[in-house]
Amino acid sequence: LLLGQAMDSPMEKAELLRSSIANQFLALVSGKRAPEVAQAAAEAARAAWKCMGAKTHTYLQDILKRSGSRFKNEEVWQSFTEQINGHLEIDAAIQPWPDTVLQLQQLLEHAQVPADRRGALIDSPSPGAAYGPLFDLTHRLLKAHRATLPHVPWNGDSRPKCQQCGVREQMGPLSESGQQRQSHQFFHELSQALQARQKADSDEGLRLSLQLVRGEGLCAVCLTKRFAPECYYGSEAAHLGLQWRGRGPQIEDRSLLRFPSVATIATAPFRKDLLAQQAWSEVQEWLSTMRSIDRLLDFEPPGSLMPGLQAEGVNRQILAMEGSWFFESNYEPRTAWRNHFSDSRPWMNDPKEADPGEPKRYEMLRPKLTQAAAAFQSVRRKLTTRPSEYYAVIMLDGDKMGKWLTGTNPRAPKVEDIRNPDLITNLADLTRPLFPALHGDLSRRLGRLAVEVVRDIVENQCLGRVIYSGGDDLLALVPVGTLLRCLRELYRTLRLPQHMGNRFSFTAGVAIAHHRDPLGQVLQEARRAEQDGKHEGGDRMVVRLCKRSGEALRTVMPFQWEKDGAATDSPRLEALLQMIRPPEAFQKQRGEETWPLLRPSVGYTLRHEVDALAQESMKDAFLYRVCLLLKYDRKGREDRGPAGLISRFLDERLESVAEKEGGEEGIRRAFRDVVDLLLMVRFLAREEWSGSEEERP
C-alpha cells in the first residue's frame, strides 16, 4: 500500500490490520518546525478518529431512517460529536537542543536535574553527548505534564450510562419520563434494523452477525469502536483496499476485519482436534445438520478468525463456525434463538410486533437442533478432548521501560560490556551512553517483536489472538490449555540476544474466566493482576482465576529466582508444566491414585491444615505433608521438579509477604499461597488434559 501496490493476498492484507502502533513517538526535527510537526501529528490522529465517528454516525442514522423507526430524528444522536471529539487525549513535549555544553549544563541545573541523571559524557565536545540528558528531561516533562492535568468530569444527562465503558451516556432519546424504557426501546429497534439491513445487503439473504444484542446500550465512543471495522476499515475511508460487504474475496476481508468471540478462543484446541478428524462420518453428519440450522437462523458463520488453525485441506465450515456451538447448552432452542436474534421468542411477549413467519421457523428449528445436539454428542464421544469453557487474558508489560529508554536502568549495559575494559579503564564502569542510534536500535527490536515474533507465538503456536502488541507490552486472549506454554515462550524468546537480551524482564498479569463472564470485568482482573506483579517487584506472572463457582484464586510467581546472589534460568514454568501434564503412569492407568494432584481432597485437606502448620519453624513439616499428599519425592525438594518448585515458592512468598505484612499474618498468608498454587495447578491440569467423559477424572 505504501509503495502504491495493491494488497491482494490475505497475508498481505492482514499486515495492514496488526495493532502494533506505538502510543508514544520520539522525533528529532528542526527547532523552528517542532510546534508545526507536533500539531500536524496530533491533528492527523484526531482527524482519523473523527472520521471513524462520522462514518459510524451516518451509517447508524441511515439504518434507522430506512427502517421506518420512530427514533429517526437527530435528537437521538445528541452529544455524539461531543463524545467523539472529547475522547482522545494527545500530549506533546518540545525540548530545544542547546547550542553549547554550557547552555546544556545551565538548562539541566535550572530544571533541577540530579547530577547522576545529567549524562556521564556531558562535557564531551560531541553534540550527540547531549542527547541522553535531553531525552531524559523531555521524558520527565511529558510525564509530569500528564500527572498535573486536571480531571474534568463528563457532563452527562439523564440517559443511562454506556453498558460497555460505564463513563459516557448512551445514545438515544432524552425523555422527561420513562427514560430507561425509551433508551431500551431505541437500542432494540436499532438492533432489529441492523439485522434487517444485513439480510437485505446479503446475496443469499443471510445475516452476518448480531452487532447489538437486545438491551445493550452504548455511547458514541463504544458504538464507533464496535462499527469501525465495517464503517471505516472496511470502506474506502481508510484507504486499505478492504471491503466489508459483498461475497467472494470480500468474505476473506470480513474475516480479517472481525475478531473471534471468547468462546471461539476458549475452544480453539478442541477445534484443532476436530479438524484432524474431519473425515469421520459423525463429523460430516453434524456439519450437514449445522448447515440447515444456519439457514433457519438466517445466519452466515463468521469465517475463519483463528490464524493458528489456517492450513491447506482443512474443512472451511469447521474453521468458520462460531465457538459457542461447541457447548451443548447452545443447542437448546430458546438459547439458540436468543443468541442469533437477541430475543427469546418475541412473539410470545408481543404478538403484534412479531414477524408472521417466526413461530413457524422456530418450530422447524427445534427438531434440527435436537438432531444436531445428538450428532455433536457422537463426535465428542469419539474425540479424546473436550471443549473448555474458560479462556485467559494476558496483559504483559516490560519492567522499568522508562528507565531503559532514559538510560538510567541499573541493569543497563556498561561500557565494559561492549568494549575491552583494558582499553577504556576510566570509562569501563559507566553506563553505555544514550545516543539516537541506541534508541533507533531499541525501536527496531520492539517493532519486530510486536509485528512478527509475539504474534507468531500467541496466534500460531498457542492458538490465541493478539488484541494489541507494542513489543514490550501485550494484550492477548489465549486458551487456558496453552497459557503456560505461551508465557514460557514469550519469556524465553523476548530475552534472546537478537531481541531484548537477558537483562530485560517483564510482568504478566493473567485473568482466567468463563466465556460467559463480562469481558470488561475480565480485562479489569488482568490489569489488576499486572499491577500486583509490578507492586511485587516485577519479573513475575500473577494469575487470577475467576471460577463460576467457588472462591477466586490468585497466584504470584517470579519468572526466575536468585540463588547465591545470582539469577538462575527460569525453570518455574517448566516445573509447573510438569505438574500439569499427566505422568506416563497416569496416562496408562487413568487413576486418581496415580496422579493425586487431581484429587480435590488434597488441596482442601491442606486448606484445613494450613493454619496449624503456618509457622516458620514448621516449614519442613508443612512441605513434608504436601509431598506426602501429592506422592512427591521428599528428597527432591532442591530439584527443578514439582517438589522443588513448591519449596522455592514457599521461600519466596515468606520473604515477599514479610516485607509487606510481617508478623504471624504474613507468615500464614505465605503458607496459604502454597495451597492456592496447588488448587490453581489442579484447575489448569484439568483444562490442559481434557480426556473423554469416560476417562477424564
Tab-separated table of C-alpha atoms in Angstrom, residues 151-337:
chain	number	residue	atom	x	y	z
A	151	HIS	CA	-9.615	15.576	35.819
A	152	VAL	CA	-12.611	17.066	34.043
A	153	PRO	CA	-15.764	15.064	34.831
A	154	TRP	CA	-18.081	14.300	31.948
A	155	ASN	CA	-21.165	16.490	31.948
A	156	GLY	CA	-23.837	13.874	31.377
A	157	ASP	CA	-27.581	13.946	31.080
A	158	SER	CA	-30.496	11.806	32.159
A	159	ARG	CA	-29.797	8.956	29.733
A	160	PRO	CA	-28.366	5.697	31.193
A	161	LYS	CA	-24.619	5.137	31.230
A	162	CYS	CA	-22.982	3.114	28.473
A	163	GLN	CA	-23.097	-0.583	29.350
A	164	GLN	CA	-19.596	-1.161	27.985
A	165	CYS	CA	-17.460	1.673	29.367
A	166	GLY	CA	-19.767	2.959	32.101
A	167	VAL	CA	-18.383	6.503	31.678
A	168	ARG	CA	-20.424	8.266	28.996
A	169	GLU	CA	-24.182	8.333	28.340
A	170	GLN	CA	-25.854	6.040	25.838
A	171	MET	CA	-27.145	7.446	22.609
A	172	GLY	CA	-30.925	7.621	22.274
A	173	PRO	CA	-33.817	9.916	23.117
A	174	LEU	CA	-33.917	12.259	26.078
A	175	SER	CA	-37.177	11.765	27.941
A	176	GLU	CA	-38.693	13.514	30.942
A	177	SER	CA	-40.480	10.317	31.941
A	178	GLY	CA	-39.737	6.663	31.258
A	179	GLN	CA	-36.100	7.330	30.325
A	180	GLN	CA	-34.943	3.729	30.900
A	181	ARG	CA	-37.803	2.332	28.809
A	182	GLN	CA	-37.209	4.809	25.975
A	183	SER	CA	-33.463	4.073	25.862
A	184	HIS	CA	-34.074	0.324	25.888
A	185	GLN	CA	-36.624	0.595	23.063
A	186	PHE	CA	-34.263	2.744	20.979
A	187	PHE	CA	-31.464	0.164	21.010
A	188	HIS	CA	-33.914	-2.690	20.491
A	189	GLU	CA	-35.171	-1.064	17.298
A	190	LEU	CA	-31.595	-0.267	16.227
A	191	SER	CA	-30.642	-3.941	16.737
A	192	GLN	CA	-33.574	-5.127	14.617
A	193	ALA	CA	-32.826	-2.547	11.909
A	194	LEU	CA	-29.175	-3.647	11.749
A	195	GLN	CA	-30.147	-7.293	11.296
A	196	ALA	CA	-32.680	-6.401	8.599
A	197	ARG	CA	-30.066	-4.272	6.769
A	198	GLN	CA	-27.553	-7.137	6.823
A	199	LYS	CA	-30.104	-9.539	5.409
A	200	ALA	CA	-31.108	-7.100	2.658
A	201	ASP	CA	-27.471	-6.490	1.654
A	202	SER	CA	-26.601	-10.205	1.553
A	203	ASP	CA	-26.752	-12.035	-1.771
A	204	GLU	CA	-28.180	-15.120	-0.058
A	205	GLY	CA	-30.417	-13.431	2.484
A	206	LEU	CA	-28.211	-14.299	5.489
A	207	ARG	CA	-27.244	-12.017	8.343
A	208	LEU	CA	-23.531	-11.605	9.111
A	209	SER	CA	-23.568	-11.045	12.863
A	210	LEU	CA	-25.532	-9.818	15.839
A	211	GLN	CA	-23.800	-6.473	16.309
A	212	LEU	CA	-26.112	-5.214	19.055
A	213	VAL	CA	-27.928	-7.579	21.374
A	214	ARG	CA	-31.265	-6.801	22.972
A	215	GLY	CA	-30.883	-4.480	25.961
A	216	GLU	CA	-27.338	-3.364	25.081
A	217	GLY	CA	-26.938	0.428	25.141
A	218	LEU	CA	-23.696	2.095	24.046
A	219	CYS	CA	-22.209	5.579	23.936
A	220	ALA	CA	-20.807	7.245	20.811
A	221	VAL	CA	-17.234	6.104	21.501
A	222	CYS	CA	-18.151	2.450	22.091
A	223	LEU	CA	-20.508	2.433	19.089
A	224	THR	CA	-17.673	3.745	16.937
A	225	LYS	CA	-15.293	1.076	18.188
A	226	ARG	CA	-17.950	-1.572	17.559
A	227	PHE	CA	-18.689	-0.477	13.977
A	228	ALA	CA	-15.272	0.841	12.869
A	229	PRO	CA	-14.343	-2.456	11.107
A	230	GLU	CA	-17.436	-2.146	8.926
A	231	CYS	CA	-17.848	1.613	8.542
A	232	TYR	CA	-14.192	2.710	8.406
A	233	TYR	CA	-11.577	-0.023	7.915
A	234	GLY	CA	-13.812	-1.974	5.542
A	235	SER	CA	-14.635	1.073	3.405
A	236	GLU	CA	-12.780	3.470	1.134
A	237	ALA	CA	-12.313	5.926	4.014
A	238	ALA	CA	-9.341	4.001	5.449
A	239	HIS	CA	-7.622	3.505	2.046
A	240	LEU	CA	-6.693	-0.072	2.978
A	241	GLY	CA	-8.315	-1.751	-0.004
A	242	LEU	CA	-10.575	-3.864	2.233
A	243	GLN	CA	-14.314	-4.347	1.721
A	244	TRP	CA	-16.789	-5.421	4.376
A	245	ARG	CA	-19.788	-6.030	2.116
A	246	GLY	CA	-20.108	-8.466	-0.745
A	247	ARG	CA	-19.150	-12.047	-1.425
A	248	GLY	CA	-16.156	-13.795	-2.987
A	249	PRO	CA	-12.883	-12.144	-1.854
A	250	GLN	CA	-14.864	-9.842	0.450
A	251	ILE	CA	-15.655	-12.802	2.709
A	252	GLU	CA	-11.934	-13.066	3.480
A	253	ASP	CA	-11.797	-9.292	4.052
A	254	ARG	CA	-14.610	-9.554	6.608
A	255	SER	CA	-12.758	-12.336	8.409
A	256	LEU	CA	-9.674	-10.116	8.687
A	257	LEU	CA	-11.738	-7.205	9.997
A	258	ARG	CA	-13.582	-9.254	12.624
A	259	PHE	CA	-12.379	-10.577	15.974
A	260	PRO	CA	-13.309	-14.013	17.367
A	261	SER	CA	-15.610	-14.401	20.344
A	262	VAL	CA	-14.146	-15.524	23.658
A	263	ALA	CA	-15.974	-18.831	23.183
A	264	THR	CA	-14.035	-19.304	19.937
A	265	ILE	CA	-10.766	-18.591	21.774
A	266	ALA	CA	-11.599	-20.987	24.620
A	267	THR	CA	-12.443	-23.865	22.277
A	268	ALA	CA	-9.528	-23.445	19.826
A	269	PRO	CA	-7.667	-26.628	20.958
A	270	PHE	CA	-10.876	-28.647	20.609
A	271	ARG	CA	-11.430	-27.228	17.102
A	272	LYS	CA	-7.858	-28.204	16.187
A	273	ASP	CA	-8.501	-31.825	17.208
A	274	LEU	CA	-11.817	-31.746	15.379
A	275	LEU	CA	-10.087	-30.638	12.170
A	276	ALA	CA	-7.750	-33.629	12.451
A	277	GLN	CA	-10.798	-35.940	12.372
A	278	GLN	CA	-12.870	-34.042	9.808
A	279	ALA	CA	-13.338	-37.157	7.658
A	280	TRP	CA	-15.293	-39.062	10.321
A	281	SER	CA	-18.865	-39.848	9.305
A	282	GLU	CA	-20.088	-38.478	12.658
A	283	VAL	CA	-18.409	-35.136	11.928
A	284	GLN	CA	-19.889	-34.952	8.432
A	285	GLU	CA	-23.381	-35.720	9.729
A	286	TRP	CA	-23.094	-32.998	12.360
A	287	LEU	CA	-21.827	-30.435	9.813
A	288	SER	CA	-24.653	-31.261	7.424
A	289	THR	CA	-27.234	-30.576	10.130
A	290	MET	CA	-25.490	-27.334	11.117
A	291	ARG	CA	-25.769	-26.018	7.557
A	292	SER	CA	-29.556	-26.358	7.668
A	293	ILE	CA	-29.635	-24.690	11.103
A	294	ASP	CA	-27.719	-21.685	9.764
A	295	ARG	CA	-30.355	-21.340	7.059
A	296	LEU	CA	-33.197	-21.441	9.547
A	297	LEU	CA	-31.431	-18.824	11.671
A	298	ASP	CA	-30.704	-16.590	8.649
A	299	PHE	CA	-27.101	-16.547	9.782
A	300	GLU	CA	-23.817	-16.696	7.896
A	301	PRO	CA	-20.954	-18.110	10.065
A	302	PRO	CA	-18.270	-15.525	10.832
A	303	GLY	CA	-15.494	-17.168	8.804
A	304	SER	CA	-12.050	-18.322	9.852
A	305	LEU	CA	-10.932	-15.969	12.641
A	306	MET	CA	-8.097	-18.064	14.148
A	307	PRO	CA	-4.768	-17.682	12.251
A	308	GLY	CA	-3.222	-20.581	14.166
A	309	LEU	CA	-5.723	-23.002	12.617
A	310	GLN	CA	-5.228	-21.971	8.989
A	311	ALA	CA	-3.983	-24.856	6.852
A	312	GLU	CA	-4.463	-26.278	3.402
A	313	GLY	CA	-7.022	-29.016	3.018
A	314	VAL	CA	-8.990	-28.335	6.212
A	315	ASN	CA	-12.749	-28.123	6.359
A	316	ARG	CA	-13.766	-24.483	5.859
A	317	GLN	CA	-17.076	-24.994	7.657
A	318	ILE	CA	-15.294	-26.120	10.833
A	319	LEU	CA	-12.986	-23.102	10.629
A	320	ALA	CA	-15.879	-20.688	10.093
A	321	MET	CA	-18.113	-21.999	12.884
A	322	GLU	CA	-18.817	-19.818	15.926
A	323	GLY	CA	-17.217	-21.322	19.044
A	324	SER	CA	-20.437	-21.335	21.073
A	325	TRP	CA	-21.661	-24.322	19.018
A	326	PHE	CA	-19.061	-26.475	20.789
A	327	PHE	CA	-21.117	-26.217	24.000
A	328	GLU	CA	-24.171	-28.467	24.215
A	329	SER	CA	-26.195	-25.861	26.132
A	330	ASN	CA	-26.384	-23.743	22.957
A	331	TYR	CA	-28.498	-26.381	21.203
A	332	GLU	CA	-31.425	-25.566	23.477
A	333	PRO	CA	-33.980	-23.873	21.154
A	334	ARG	CA	-34.557	-20.728	23.214
A	335	THR	CA	-30.814	-20.246	23.742
A	336	ALA	CA	-30.026	-20.653	20.046
A	337	TRP	CA	-32.808	-18.234	19.081
